[in-house]
Amino acid sequence: QEQLVESGGGSVQAGGALRLSCARSGYTYLPNCMAWFRQAPGHEREWVAHIYLAGGTLRYNDSVKGRFTITRDNAKNTMFLQMSSLKPEDGGMYYCAAAAVGGACLRQPLGYARWGQGTQVTVSS
């Protein structure tokens, strides 16, 4: 069974940092693409960043560019999101997602076949 599990969320003050992890298990293949999304109360799920696992090509939402860093350690079946200079508007539930086999990186939730349960991030002003 393919699973994604996020961890690393928490509550921090504005300007602080958190490192999120997304661990994969049960995969018999390397997903082509994985991504981070977030969703604040009353908002639609928002694409944050994605990375092609094999080659490392990545992109960021402009709202987090320069503050967040997406990485992956394929040997450990883990993807990370290092978040720095956090703002209150960065708060929400953060989800990792994996594309289906052969799936490209997209910026809409429907482009992903597997999701974690999310990890909560709260940023206090």
PDB file of C-alpha atoms in Angstrom:
ATOM      1  CA  GLN A   1       0.000   0.000   0.000  1.00  0.00           C
ATOM      2  CA  GLU A   2       1.402   3.348  -1.006  1.00  0.00           C
ATOM      3  CA  GLN A   3       1.451   5.907   1.790  1.00  0.00           C
ATOM      4  CA  LEU A   4       2.672   9.416   2.405  1.00  0.00           C
ATOM      5  CA  VAL A   5       3.134  10.724   5.931  1.00  0.00           C
ATOM      6  CA  GLU A   6       3.924  14.334   6.728  1.00  0.00           C
ATOM      7  CA  SER A   7       5.648  15.473   9.875  1.00  0.00           C
ATOM      8  CA  GLY A   8       7.360  18.523  11.290  1.00  0.00           C
ATOM      9  CA  GLY A   9       4.500  20.937  11.627  1.00  0.00           C
ATOM     10  CA  GLY A  10       4.009  23.072  14.666  1.00  0.00           C
ATOM     11  CA  SER A  11       3.431  26.531  16.000  1.00  0.00           C
ATOM     12  CA  VAL A  12       6.042  29.234  15.539  1.00  0.00           C
ATOM     13  CA  GLN A  13       6.347  32.977  15.767  1.00  0.00           C
ATOM     14  CA  ALA A  14       6.468  35.079  12.639  1.00  0.00           C
ATOM     15  CA  GLY A  15       9.974  35.036  11.274  1.00  0.00           C
ATOM     16  CA  GLY A  16      10.594  31.541  12.525  1.00  0.00           C
ATOM     17  CA  ALA A  17      11.329  28.365  10.645  1.00  0.00           C
ATOM     18  CA  LEU A  18      10.038  24.841  10.325  1.00  0.00           C
ATOM     19  CA  ARG A  19      11.191  21.829   8.384  1.00  0.00           C
ATOM     20  CA  LEU A  20       8.501  19.544   7.085  1.00  0.00           C
ATOM     21  CA  SER A  21       9.101  15.992   5.999  1.00  0.00           C
ATOM     22  CA  CYS A  22       7.095  13.684   3.795  1.00  0.00           C
ATOM     23  CA  ALA A  23       7.978  10.020   4.026  1.00  0.00           C
ATOM     24  CA  ARG A  24       6.972   7.543   1.352  1.00  0.00           C
ATOM     25  CA  SER A  25       6.338   3.890   1.969  1.00  0.00           C
ATOM     26  CA  GLY A  26       4.966   1.025  -0.047  1.00  0.00           C
ATOM     27  CA  TYR A  27       6.123   2.401  -3.371  1.00  0.00           C
ATOM     28  CA  THR A  28       7.502   0.046  -5.973  1.00  0.00           C
ATOM     29  CA  TYR A  29       8.517   2.927  -8.188  1.00  0.00           C
ATOM     30  CA  LEU A  30       9.881   6.426  -7.845  1.00  0.00           C
ATOM     31  CA  PRO A  31       7.091   8.916  -8.418  1.00  0.00           C
ATOM     32  CA  ASN A  32       7.845  11.279 -11.223  1.00  0.00           C
ATOM     33  CA  CYS A  33       6.781  14.285  -9.227  1.00  0.00           C
ATOM     34  CA  MET A  34       5.959  15.227  -5.695  1.00  0.00           C
ATOM     35  CA  ALA A  35       4.602  18.472  -4.405  1.00  0.00           C
ATOM     36  CA  TRP A  36       3.684  20.415  -1.325  1.00  0.00           C
ATOM     37  CA  PHE A  37       0.299  22.039  -0.969  1.00  0.00           C
ATOM     38  CA  ARG A  38      -1.233  23.997   1.855  1.00  0.00           C
ATOM     39  CA  GLN A  39      -4.726  24.935   2.844  1.00  0.00           C
ATOM     40  CA  ALA A  40      -5.753  27.629   5.268  1.00  0.00           C
ATOM     41  CA  PRO A  41      -9.240  27.722   6.771  1.00  0.00           C
ATOM     42  CA  GLY A  42     -11.672  29.181   4.284  1.00  0.00           C
ATOM     43  CA  HIS A  43      -9.216  28.919   1.419  1.00  0.00           C
ATOM     44  CA  GLU A  44      -8.748  26.512  -1.431  1.00  0.00           C
ATOM     45  CA  ARG A  45      -5.817  24.184  -1.394  1.00  0.00           C
ATOM     46  CA  GLU A  46      -2.811  26.050  -2.724  1.00  0.00           C
ATOM     47  CA  TRP A  47       0.205  24.705  -4.533  1.00  0.00           C
ATOM     48  CA  VAL A  48       3.425  25.605  -2.740  1.00  0.00           C
ATOM     49  CA  ALA A  49       6.225  23.852  -4.594  1.00  0.00           C
ATOM     50  CA  HIS A  50       7.015  20.731  -6.560  1.00  0.00           C
ATOM     51  CA  ILE A  51      10.034  18.688  -7.435  1.00  0.00           C
ATOM     52  CA  TYR A  52      10.794  16.027 -10.001  1.00  0.00           C
ATOM     53  CA  LEU A  53      12.285  13.279  -7.902  1.00  0.00           C
ATOM     54  CA  ALA A  54      14.665  11.847 -10.465  1.00  0.00           C
ATOM     55  CA  GLY A  55      16.242  15.005 -11.781  1.00  0.00           C
ATOM     56  CA  GLY A  56      15.544  17.506  -9.043  1.00  0.00           C
ATOM     57  CA  THR A  57      13.907  20.137 -11.196  1.00  0.00           C
ATOM     58  CA  LEU A  58      11.714  22.270  -8.980  1.00  0.00           C
ATOM     59  CA  ARG A  59       9.462  25.281  -8.888  1.00  0.00           C
ATOM     60  CA  TYR A  60       7.929  27.469  -6.217  1.00  0.00           C
ATOM     61  CA  ASN A  61       4.836  29.489  -5.805  1.00  0.00           C
ATOM     62  CA  ASP A  62       5.878  33.120  -5.942  1.00  0.00           C
ATOM     63  CA  SER A  63       4.445  33.647  -2.482  1.00  0.00           C
ATOM     64  CA  VAL A  64       7.123  31.441  -0.919  1.00  0.00           C
ATOM     65  CA  LYS A  65      10.008  31.928  -3.312  1.00  0.00           C
ATOM     66  CA  GLY A  66      13.170  32.861  -1.479  1.00  0.00           C
ATOM     67  CA  ARG A  67      11.819  31.656   1.851  1.00  0.00           C
ATOM     68  CA  PHE A  68      10.984  27.990   1.291  1.00  0.00           C
ATOM     69  CA  THR A  69      13.209  25.260  -0.057  1.00  0.00           C
ATOM     70  CA  ILE A  70      11.966  21.941  -1.382  1.00  0.00           C
ATOM     71  CA  THR A  71      14.374  19.024  -1.423  1.00  0.00           C
ATOM     72  CA  ARG A  72      14.254  15.281  -1.624  1.00  0.00           C
ATOM     73  CA  ASP A  73      16.366  12.378  -0.465  1.00  0.00           C
ATOM     74  CA  ASN A  74      15.388   9.545  -2.731  1.00  0.00           C
ATOM     75  CA  ALA A  75      17.538   7.051  -0.857  1.00  0.00           C
ATOM     76  CA  LYS A  76      15.467   7.767   2.233  1.00  0.00           C
ATOM     77  CA  ASN A  77      12.185   8.000   0.362  1.00  0.00           C
ATOM     78  CA  THR A  78      11.622  11.419   1.827  1.00  0.00           C
ATOM     79  CA  MET A  79      10.800  14.886   0.597  1.00  0.00           C
ATOM     80  CA  PHE A  80      11.330  18.016   2.665  1.00  0.00           C
ATOM     81  CA  LEU A  81      10.112  21.546   2.839  1.00  0.00           C
ATOM     82  CA  GLN A  82      12.354  23.945   4.712  1.00  0.00           C
ATOM     83  CA  MET A  83      10.328  27.008   5.607  1.00  0.00           C
ATOM     84  CA  SER A  84      12.029  30.160   6.814  1.00  0.00           C
ATOM     85  CA  SER A  85      10.940  33.718   7.531  1.00  0.00           C
ATOM     86  CA  LEU A  86       7.469  32.426   8.161  1.00  0.00           C
ATOM     87  CA  LYS A  87       4.538  34.777   7.955  1.00  0.00           C
ATOM     88  CA  PRO A  88       1.109  34.411   9.525  1.00  0.00           C
ATOM     89  CA  GLU A  89      -0.361  33.892   6.075  1.00  0.00           C
ATOM     90  CA  ASP A  90       1.834  30.808   5.701  1.00  0.00           C
ATOM     91  CA  GLY A  91      -0.290  29.065   8.280  1.00  0.00           C
ATOM     92  CA  GLY A  92      -2.473  26.138   7.360  1.00  0.00           C
ATOM     93  CA  MET A  93      -2.456  22.443   6.827  1.00  0.00           C
ATOM     94  CA  TYR A  94       0.470  21.342   4.705  1.00  0.00           C
ATOM     95  CA  TYR A  95       0.087  18.294   2.530  1.00  0.00           C
ATOM     96  CA  CYS A  96       2.508  16.364   0.441  1.00  0.00           C
ATOM     97  CA  ALA A  97       1.329  14.701  -2.715  1.00  0.00           C
ATOM     98  CA  ALA A  98       2.719  12.304  -5.269  1.00  0.00           C
ATOM     99  CA  ALA A  99       1.825  12.034  -8.896  1.00  0.00           C
ATOM    100  CA  ALA A 100       0.798   8.746 -10.416  1.00  0.00           C
ATOM    101  CA  VAL A 101       3.387   6.779 -12.305  1.00  0.00           C
ATOM    102  CA  GLY A 102       4.536   8.923 -15.176  1.00  0.00           C
ATOM    103  CA  GLY A 103       2.594  11.896 -13.910  1.00  0.00           C
ATOM    104  CA  ALA A 104       4.008  15.336 -14.440  1.00  0.00           C
ATOM    105  CA  CYS A 105       4.223  18.097 -11.888  1.00  0.00           C
ATOM    106  CA  LEU A 106       1.052  20.122 -11.920  1.00  0.00           C
ATOM    107  CA  ARG A 107      -0.140  23.020  -9.829  1.00  0.00           C
ATOM    108  CA  GLN A 108      -3.618  21.742  -9.120  1.00  0.00           C
ATOM    109  CA  PRO A 109      -4.541  19.159  -6.488  1.00  0.00           C
ATOM    110  CA  LEU A 110      -6.322  16.980  -9.030  1.00  0.00           C
ATOM    111  CA  GLY A 111      -3.001  16.331 -10.697  1.00  0.00           C
ATOM    112  CA  TYR A 112      -1.864  14.101  -7.839  1.00  0.00           C
ATOM    113  CA  ALA A 113      -2.822  10.548  -7.057  1.00  0.00           C
ATOM    114  CA  ARG A 114      -1.670  10.128  -3.464  1.00  0.00           C
ATOM    115  CA  TRP A 115      -1.840  12.450  -0.493  1.00  0.00           C
ATOM    116  CA  GLY A 116      -0.664  12.487   3.052  1.00  0.00           C
ATOM    117  CA  GLN A 117      -2.916  13.383   5.940  1.00  0.00           C
ATOM    118  CA  GLY A 118      -1.309  16.759   6.439  1.00  0.00           C
ATOM    119  CA  THR A 119       0.685  18.481   9.128  1.00  0.00           C
ATOM    120  CA  GLN A 120      -0.498  21.672  10.758  1.00  0.00           C
ATOM    121  CA  VAL A 121       1.544  24.855  10.612  1.00  0.00           C
ATOM    122  CA  THR A 122       0.579  27.830  12.724  1.00  0.00           C
ATOM    123  CA  VAL A 123       2.447  31.126  12.555  1.00  0.00           C
ATOM    124  CA  SER A 124       1.748  33.677  15.254  1.00  0.00           C
ATOM    125  CA  SER A 125       2.192  37.380  14.654  1.00  0.00           C
TER     126      SER A 125
END
